[in-house]
Each structure stands twice: as structure tokens, then as C-alpha cells.
mmCIF file of C-alpha atoms and ligand atoms in Angstrom:
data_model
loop_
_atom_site.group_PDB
_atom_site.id
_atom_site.type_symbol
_atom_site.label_atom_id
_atom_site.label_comp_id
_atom_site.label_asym_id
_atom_site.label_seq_id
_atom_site.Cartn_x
_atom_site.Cartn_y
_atom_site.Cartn_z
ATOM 1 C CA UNK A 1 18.106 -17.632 16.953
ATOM 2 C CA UNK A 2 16.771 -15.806 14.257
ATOM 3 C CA UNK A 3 13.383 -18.139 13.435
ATOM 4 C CA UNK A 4 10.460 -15.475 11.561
ATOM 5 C CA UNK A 5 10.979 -12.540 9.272
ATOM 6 C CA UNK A 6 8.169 -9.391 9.300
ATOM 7 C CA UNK A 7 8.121 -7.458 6.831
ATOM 8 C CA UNK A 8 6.378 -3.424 6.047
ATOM 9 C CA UNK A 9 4.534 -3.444 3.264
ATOM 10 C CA UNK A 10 4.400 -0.038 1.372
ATOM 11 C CA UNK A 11 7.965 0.682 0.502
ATOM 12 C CA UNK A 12 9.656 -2.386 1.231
ATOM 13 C CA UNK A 13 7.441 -5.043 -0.747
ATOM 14 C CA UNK A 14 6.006 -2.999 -3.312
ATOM 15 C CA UNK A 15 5.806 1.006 -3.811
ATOM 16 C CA UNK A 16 1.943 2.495 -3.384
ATOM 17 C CA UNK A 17 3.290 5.450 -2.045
ATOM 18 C CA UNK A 18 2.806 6.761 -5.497
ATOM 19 C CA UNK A 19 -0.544 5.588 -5.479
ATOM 20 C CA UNK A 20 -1.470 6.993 -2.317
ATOM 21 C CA UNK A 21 0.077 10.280 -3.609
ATOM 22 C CA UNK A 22 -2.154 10.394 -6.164
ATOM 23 C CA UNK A 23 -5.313 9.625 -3.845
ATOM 24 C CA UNK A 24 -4.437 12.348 -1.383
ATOM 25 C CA UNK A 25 -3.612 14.936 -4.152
ATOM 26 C CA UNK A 26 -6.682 14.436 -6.324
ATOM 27 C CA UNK A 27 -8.726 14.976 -2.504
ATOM 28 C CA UNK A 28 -6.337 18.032 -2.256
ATOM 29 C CA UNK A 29 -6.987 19.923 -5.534
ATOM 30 C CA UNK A 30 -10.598 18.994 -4.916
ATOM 31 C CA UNK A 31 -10.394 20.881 -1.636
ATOM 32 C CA UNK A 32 -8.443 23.797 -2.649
ATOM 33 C CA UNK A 33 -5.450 22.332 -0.789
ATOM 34 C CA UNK A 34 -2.009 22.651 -1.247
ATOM 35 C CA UNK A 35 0.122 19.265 -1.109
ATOM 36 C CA UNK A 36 3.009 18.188 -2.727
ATOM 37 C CA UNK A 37 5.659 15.000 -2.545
ATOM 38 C CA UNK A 38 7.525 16.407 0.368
ATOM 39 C CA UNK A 39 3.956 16.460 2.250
ATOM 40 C CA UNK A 40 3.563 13.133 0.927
ATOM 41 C CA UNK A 41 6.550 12.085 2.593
ATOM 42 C CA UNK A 42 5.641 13.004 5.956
ATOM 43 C CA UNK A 43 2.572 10.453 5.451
ATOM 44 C CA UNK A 44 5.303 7.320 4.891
ATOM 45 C CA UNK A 45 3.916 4.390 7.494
ATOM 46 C CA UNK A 46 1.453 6.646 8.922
ATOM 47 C CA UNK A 47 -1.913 5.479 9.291
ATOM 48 C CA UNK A 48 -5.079 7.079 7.320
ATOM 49 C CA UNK A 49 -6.491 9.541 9.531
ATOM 50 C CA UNK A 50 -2.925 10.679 11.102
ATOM 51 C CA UNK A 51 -2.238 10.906 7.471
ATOM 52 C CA UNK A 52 -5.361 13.394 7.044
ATOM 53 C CA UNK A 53 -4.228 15.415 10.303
ATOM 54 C CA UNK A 54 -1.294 16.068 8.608
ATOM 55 C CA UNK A 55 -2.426 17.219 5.378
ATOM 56 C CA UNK A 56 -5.189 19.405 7.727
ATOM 57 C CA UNK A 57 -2.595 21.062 9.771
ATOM 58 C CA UNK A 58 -0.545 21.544 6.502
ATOM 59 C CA UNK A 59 -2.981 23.595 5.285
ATOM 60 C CA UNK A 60 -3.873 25.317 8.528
ATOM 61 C CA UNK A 61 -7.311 24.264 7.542
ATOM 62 C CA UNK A 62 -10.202 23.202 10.141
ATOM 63 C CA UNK A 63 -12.249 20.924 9.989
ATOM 64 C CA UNK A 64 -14.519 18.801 12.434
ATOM 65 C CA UNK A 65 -13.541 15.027 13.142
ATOM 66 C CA UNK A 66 -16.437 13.914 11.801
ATOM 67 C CA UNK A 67 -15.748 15.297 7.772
ATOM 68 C CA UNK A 68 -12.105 14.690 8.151
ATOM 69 C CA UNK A 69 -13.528 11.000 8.330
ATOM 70 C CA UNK A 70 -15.824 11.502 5.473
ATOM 71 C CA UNK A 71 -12.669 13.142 3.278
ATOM 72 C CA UNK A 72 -10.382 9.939 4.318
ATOM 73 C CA UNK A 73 -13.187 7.670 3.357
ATOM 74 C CA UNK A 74 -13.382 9.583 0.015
ATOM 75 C CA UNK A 75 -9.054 9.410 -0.482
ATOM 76 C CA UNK A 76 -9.342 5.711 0.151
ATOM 77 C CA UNK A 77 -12.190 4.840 -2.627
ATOM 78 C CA UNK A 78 -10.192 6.512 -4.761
ATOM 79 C CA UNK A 79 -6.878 4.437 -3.449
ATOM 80 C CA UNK A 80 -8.698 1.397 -3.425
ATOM 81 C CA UNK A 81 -9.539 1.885 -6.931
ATOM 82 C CA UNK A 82 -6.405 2.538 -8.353
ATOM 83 C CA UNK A 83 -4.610 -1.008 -6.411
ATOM 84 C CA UNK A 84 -6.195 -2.777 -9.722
ATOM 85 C CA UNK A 85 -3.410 -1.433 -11.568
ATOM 86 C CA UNK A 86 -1.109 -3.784 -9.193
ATOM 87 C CA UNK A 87 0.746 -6.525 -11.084
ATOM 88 C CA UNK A 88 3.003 -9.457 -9.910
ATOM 89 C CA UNK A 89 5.555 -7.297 -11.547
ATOM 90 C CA UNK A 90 5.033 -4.664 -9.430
ATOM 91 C CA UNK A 91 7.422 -5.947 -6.484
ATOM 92 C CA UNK A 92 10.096 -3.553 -5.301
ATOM 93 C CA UNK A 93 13.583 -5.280 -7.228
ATOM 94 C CA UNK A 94 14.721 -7.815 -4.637
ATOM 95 C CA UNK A 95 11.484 -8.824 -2.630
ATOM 96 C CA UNK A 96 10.599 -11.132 -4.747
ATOM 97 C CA UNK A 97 13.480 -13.296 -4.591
ATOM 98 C CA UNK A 98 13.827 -12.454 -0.573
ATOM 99 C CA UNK A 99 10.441 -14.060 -0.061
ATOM 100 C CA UNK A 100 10.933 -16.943 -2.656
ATOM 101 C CA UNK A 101 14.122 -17.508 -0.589
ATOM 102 C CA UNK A 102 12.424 -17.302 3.208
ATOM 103 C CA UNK A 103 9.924 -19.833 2.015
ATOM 104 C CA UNK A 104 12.636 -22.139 0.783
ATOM 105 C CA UNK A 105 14.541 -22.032 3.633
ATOM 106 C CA UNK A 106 11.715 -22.983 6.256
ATOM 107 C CA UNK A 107 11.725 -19.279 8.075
ATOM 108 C CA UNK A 108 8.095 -17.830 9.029
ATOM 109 C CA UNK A 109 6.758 -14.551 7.753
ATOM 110 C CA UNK A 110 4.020 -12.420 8.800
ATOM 111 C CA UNK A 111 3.093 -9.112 7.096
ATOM 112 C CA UNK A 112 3.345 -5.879 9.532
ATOM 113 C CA UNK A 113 1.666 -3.064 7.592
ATOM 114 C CA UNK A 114 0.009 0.303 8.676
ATOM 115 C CA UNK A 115 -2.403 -0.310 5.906
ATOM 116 C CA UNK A 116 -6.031 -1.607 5.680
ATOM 117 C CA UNK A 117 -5.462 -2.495 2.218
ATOM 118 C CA UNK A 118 -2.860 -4.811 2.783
ATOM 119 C CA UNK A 119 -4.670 -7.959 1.468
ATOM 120 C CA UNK A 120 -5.835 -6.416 -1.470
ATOM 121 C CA UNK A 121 -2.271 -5.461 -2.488
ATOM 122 C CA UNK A 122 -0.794 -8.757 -1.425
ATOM 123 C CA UNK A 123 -3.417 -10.530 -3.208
ATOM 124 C CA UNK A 124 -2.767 -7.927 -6.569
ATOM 125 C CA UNK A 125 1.005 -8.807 -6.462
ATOM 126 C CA UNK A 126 0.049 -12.901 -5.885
ATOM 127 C CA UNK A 127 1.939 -12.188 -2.950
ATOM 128 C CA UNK A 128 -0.690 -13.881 -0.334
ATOM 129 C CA UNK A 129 1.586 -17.265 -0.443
ATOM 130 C CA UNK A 130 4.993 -16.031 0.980
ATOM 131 C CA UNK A 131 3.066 -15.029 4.449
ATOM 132 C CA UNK A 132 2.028 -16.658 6.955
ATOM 133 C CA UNK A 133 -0.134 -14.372 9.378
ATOM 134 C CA UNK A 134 -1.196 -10.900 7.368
ATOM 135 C CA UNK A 135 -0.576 -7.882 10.463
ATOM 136 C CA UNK A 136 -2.252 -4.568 8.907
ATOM 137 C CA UNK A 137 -3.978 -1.766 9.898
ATOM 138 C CA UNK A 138 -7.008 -4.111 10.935
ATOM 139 C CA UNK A 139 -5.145 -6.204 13.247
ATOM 140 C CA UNK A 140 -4.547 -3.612 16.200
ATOM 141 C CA UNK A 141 -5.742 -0.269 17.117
ATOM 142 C CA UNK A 142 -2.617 1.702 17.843
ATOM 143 C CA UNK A 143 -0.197 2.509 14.894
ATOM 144 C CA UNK A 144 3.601 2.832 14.656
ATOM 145 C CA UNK A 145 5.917 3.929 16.429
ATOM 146 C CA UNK A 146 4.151 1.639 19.089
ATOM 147 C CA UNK A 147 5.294 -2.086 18.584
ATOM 148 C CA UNK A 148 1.547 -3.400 18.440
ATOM 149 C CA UNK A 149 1.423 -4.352 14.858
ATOM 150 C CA UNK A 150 5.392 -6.502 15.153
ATOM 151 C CA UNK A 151 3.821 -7.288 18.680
ATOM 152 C CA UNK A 152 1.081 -8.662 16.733
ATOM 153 C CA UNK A 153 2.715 -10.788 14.331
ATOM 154 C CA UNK A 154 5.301 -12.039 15.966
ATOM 155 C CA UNK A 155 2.701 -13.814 18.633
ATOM 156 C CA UNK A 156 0.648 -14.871 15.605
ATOM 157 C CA UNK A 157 3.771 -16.789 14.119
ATOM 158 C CA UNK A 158 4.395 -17.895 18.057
ATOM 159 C CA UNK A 159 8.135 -16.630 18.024
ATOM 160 C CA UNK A 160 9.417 -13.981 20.664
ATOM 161 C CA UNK A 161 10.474 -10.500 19.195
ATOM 162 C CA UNK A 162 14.306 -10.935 19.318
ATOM 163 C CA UNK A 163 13.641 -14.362 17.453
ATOM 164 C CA UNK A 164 12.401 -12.178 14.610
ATOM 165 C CA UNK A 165 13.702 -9.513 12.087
ATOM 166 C CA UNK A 166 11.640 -6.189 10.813
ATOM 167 C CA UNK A 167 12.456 -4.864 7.732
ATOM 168 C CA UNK A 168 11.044 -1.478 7.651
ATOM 169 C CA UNK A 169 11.259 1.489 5.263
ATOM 170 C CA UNK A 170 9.739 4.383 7.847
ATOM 171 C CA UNK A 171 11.363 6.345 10.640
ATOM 172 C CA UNK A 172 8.111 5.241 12.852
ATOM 173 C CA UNK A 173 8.615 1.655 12.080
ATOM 174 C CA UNK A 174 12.340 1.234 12.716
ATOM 175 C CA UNK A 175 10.977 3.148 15.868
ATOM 176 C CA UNK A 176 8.141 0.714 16.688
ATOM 177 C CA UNK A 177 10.254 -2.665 15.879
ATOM 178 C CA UNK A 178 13.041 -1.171 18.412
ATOM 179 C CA UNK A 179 10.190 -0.426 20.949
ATOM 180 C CA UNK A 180 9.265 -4.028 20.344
ATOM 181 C CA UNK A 181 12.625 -5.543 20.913
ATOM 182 C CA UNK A 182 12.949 -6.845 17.220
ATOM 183 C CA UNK A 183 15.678 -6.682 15.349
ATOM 184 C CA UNK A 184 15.681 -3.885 12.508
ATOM 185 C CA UNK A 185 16.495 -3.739 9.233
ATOM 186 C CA UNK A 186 16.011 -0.346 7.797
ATOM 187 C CA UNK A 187 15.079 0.337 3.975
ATOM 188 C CA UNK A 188 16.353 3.850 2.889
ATOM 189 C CA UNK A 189 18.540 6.935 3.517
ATOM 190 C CA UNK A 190 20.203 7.588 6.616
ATOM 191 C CA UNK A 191 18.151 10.472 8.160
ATOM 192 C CA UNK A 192 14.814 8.088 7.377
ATOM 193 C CA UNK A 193 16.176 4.911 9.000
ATOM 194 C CA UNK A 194 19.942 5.182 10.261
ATOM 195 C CA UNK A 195 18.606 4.108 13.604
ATOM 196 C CA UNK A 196 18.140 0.534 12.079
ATOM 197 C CA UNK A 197 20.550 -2.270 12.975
ATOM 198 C CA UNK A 198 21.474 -2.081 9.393
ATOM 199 C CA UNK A 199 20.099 -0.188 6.788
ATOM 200 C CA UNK A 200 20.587 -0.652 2.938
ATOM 201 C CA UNK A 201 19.650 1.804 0.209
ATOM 202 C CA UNK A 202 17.129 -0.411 -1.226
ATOM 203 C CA UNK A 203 15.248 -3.726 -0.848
ATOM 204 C CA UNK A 204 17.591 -5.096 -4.082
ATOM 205 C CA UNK A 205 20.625 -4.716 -1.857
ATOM 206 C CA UNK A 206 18.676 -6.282 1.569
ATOM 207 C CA UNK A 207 19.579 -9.710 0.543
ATOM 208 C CA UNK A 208 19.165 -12.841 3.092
ATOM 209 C CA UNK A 209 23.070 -13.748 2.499
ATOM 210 C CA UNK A 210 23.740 -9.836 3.717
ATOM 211 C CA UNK A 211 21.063 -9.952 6.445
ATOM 212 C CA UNK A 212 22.534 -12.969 7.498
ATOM 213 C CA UNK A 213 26.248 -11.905 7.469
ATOM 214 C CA UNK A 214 25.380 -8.671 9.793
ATOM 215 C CA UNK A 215 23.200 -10.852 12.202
ATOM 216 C CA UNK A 216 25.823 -13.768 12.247
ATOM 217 C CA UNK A 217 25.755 -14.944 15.454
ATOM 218 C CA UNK A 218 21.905 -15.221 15.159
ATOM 219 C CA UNK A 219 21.570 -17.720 12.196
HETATM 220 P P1 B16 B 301 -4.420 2.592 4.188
HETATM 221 P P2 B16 B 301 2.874 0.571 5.266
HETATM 222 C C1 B16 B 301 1.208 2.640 4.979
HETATM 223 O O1 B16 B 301 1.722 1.429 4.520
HETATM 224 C C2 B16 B 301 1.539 3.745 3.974
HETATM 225 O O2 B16 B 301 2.936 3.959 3.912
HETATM 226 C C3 B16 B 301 0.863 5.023 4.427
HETATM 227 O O3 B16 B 301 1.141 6.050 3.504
HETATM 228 C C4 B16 B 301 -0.651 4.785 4.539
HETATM 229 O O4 B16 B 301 -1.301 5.953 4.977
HETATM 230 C C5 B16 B 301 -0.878 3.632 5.518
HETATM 231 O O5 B16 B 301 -0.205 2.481 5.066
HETATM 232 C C6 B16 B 301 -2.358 3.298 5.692
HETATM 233 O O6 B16 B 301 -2.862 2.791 4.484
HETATM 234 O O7 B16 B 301 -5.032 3.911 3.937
HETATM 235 O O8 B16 B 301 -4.418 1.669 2.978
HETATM 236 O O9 B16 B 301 -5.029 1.889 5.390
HETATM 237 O O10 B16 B 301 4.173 1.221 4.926
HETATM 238 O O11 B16 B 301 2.598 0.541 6.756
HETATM 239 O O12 B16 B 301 2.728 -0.789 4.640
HETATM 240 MG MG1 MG B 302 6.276 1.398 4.724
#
């Protein structure tokens, strides 16, 4: 029986992938480095510094360990900056209601997020209130696609894995909540997150009444 709900944070509850985009581009042009929205793509549910590997080997550029800290440190001041501009009406249309709804209904909900932001975000969007354990990037050392983080949350909330759904809008996440034995529901186009157990365009379409009509036998 489906008993907890865990939801990603960037691109399913609200969108700071734009924000992030903005971060890692403004480091970018300050390094003389190309990137672009199909780079920033790539970084979607990746954590910080895999994120900076990625823009590094985009670039063919090297660069010790040590400054490739320094320059994600720099990218995340700048991030971390920019999250004031978060409103309560900046909720992706439909996650809102979903987590009105969860909370009404008696289900628990933890947060599973790569990020190490992911209080300040919640707390920008008055968000803090629909969860009841907050996963992020400071709960567990090893990122999506391994299960940790769902692994994480789903002891927190004291339910087993296949007593809770993910929703998730990365290819890594679908991967890490299958690795974890939850069930998935994928945010996003087919090639992203087609491996799901069901995926829907957008969180406005994810609806509990839908979730529960594909997971029937569950509720
Ligand atoms: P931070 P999610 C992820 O959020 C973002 O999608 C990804 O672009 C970012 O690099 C990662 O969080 C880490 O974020 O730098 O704030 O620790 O989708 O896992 O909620
Ligand atoms: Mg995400």
C-alpha cells in the first residue's frame, strides 16, 4: 500500500533550473567558457561539482580539483543570491494543489533533492509545511542515480520503498528511485524519463486522482 510520497525538487516543485543557468553562465563568460541551455541540460539532477566536471570537460578545459571547488563555491554565491527572487507563486502549475492534497489526505512526504539549497527554496516558496523529512544534497554523500537520497527519506518517514512513490523530473532520478525499488513517476518527455512507471508532460497533469488511477491496486 501506497503510504509516503517523495518528491525532486528542481523541476518538479518549482523551476531553478533557470536560475542555476544563470549562475553557471555568468561563471562561464567570466571564464572565457562556452555554455549554453543544451549544456545546461546535461546538469538536470546532477549534483554541484559533477555539474562543474561537466561544464570542465565541455570546454576541454583543465583545471586542478582544488579551483574547480573554488569556481563551484563562486556559481553557488551567486545561485544562492538569486533564490530571493523565489515567491509562493513560484510553484510549478499543479504542485501546489498536489501537496495541499497529500497533506489533506493523511499521506507522508519527504523532500528528495540533489540540492544543498533545498531549504532555502522550500522555505522561499512557504513550502517547508507540506514535508515531513527534507532529503537534499546534505543528507547523503552519494548522488543520483544511486537510491541513497529516496533510501534516505523513505527510512526517515519509516515506510519501505515500494510503500512510497518518486516523482522525478531527471533521467538519473527515475534511475535512482528504480535502483531503490520505489515506484516512479516521471516528469517530462519521453527520452528524459520514459523509463518511469508513468510519466506525464508536466507536474499540472501529475494529479493524485491520475497517480492513483495508474497505481490502483496500491491505494
Ligand atoms: P545545489 P534537484 C538539482 O536539483 C538541480 O537540478 C541541479 O541542476 C543542481 O546542480 C543540483 O540540484 C545541486 O544543487 O548546487 O543547490 O546543491 O532536481 O535534485 O532538486
Ligand atoms: Mg530535478
Amino acid at each position: 500500500m501506497i503510504k509516503g510520497f517523495i518528491f525532486d525538487l528542481d523541476g518538479v516543485i518549482t523551476d531553478t533550473a533557470e536560475l542555476h543557468f544563470q549562475a553557471w553562465k555568468k561563471l562561464s563568460d567570466d571564464m572565457g567558457w562556452d555554455f549554453d541551455r543544451e549544456v545546461n541540460e546535461r546538469l538536470r539532477g546532477v549534483s554541484r561539482m559533477d555539474s562543474i566536471h561537466i561544464i570542465k570537460d565541455h570546454n576541454a578545459a583543465e583545471i586542478p580539483e582544488e579551483q574547480l571547488v573554488e569556481l563551484a563555491t563562486r556559481k553557488n554565491d551567486i545561485y544562492v543570491n538569486s533564490l530571493d527572487q523565489i515567491t509562493p507563486k513560484d510553484y510549478l502549475p499543479g504542485a501546489q494543489e498536489l501537496l495541499t492534497l497529500l497533506r489533506q489526505e493523511g499521506f507522508s512526504v519527504a523532500l528528495g533533492s540533489a540540492s544543498k539549497n533545498s531549504t532555502k527554496v522550500l522555505q522561499q516558496l512557504d513550502a517547508i509545511k507540506f514535508f515531513d523529512i527534507i532529503g537534499d544534497g546534505n543528507s547523503v554523500s552519494k548522488s543520483k542515480p544511486a537510491p541513497d537520497i529516496f533510501l534516505f527519506g523513505a527510512g526517515q518517514l519509516g515506510l519501505k520503498p515500494e510503500e512510497c512513490i518518486v516523482y522525478e523530473d531527471a533521467e538519473a532520478g527515475i534511475d535512482a528511485a528504480k535502483a531503490g525499488g520505489f515506484h516512479a513517476v516521471g516528469i517530462g518527455p519521453e527520452e528524459r524519463v520514459g523509463h518511469a512507471d508513468i510519466r506525464f508532460d508536466s507536474m499540472a497533469e501529475a494529479t493524485l486522482f491520475e497517480v492513483k488511477s495508474h497505481f490502483d491496486e496500491l491505494f
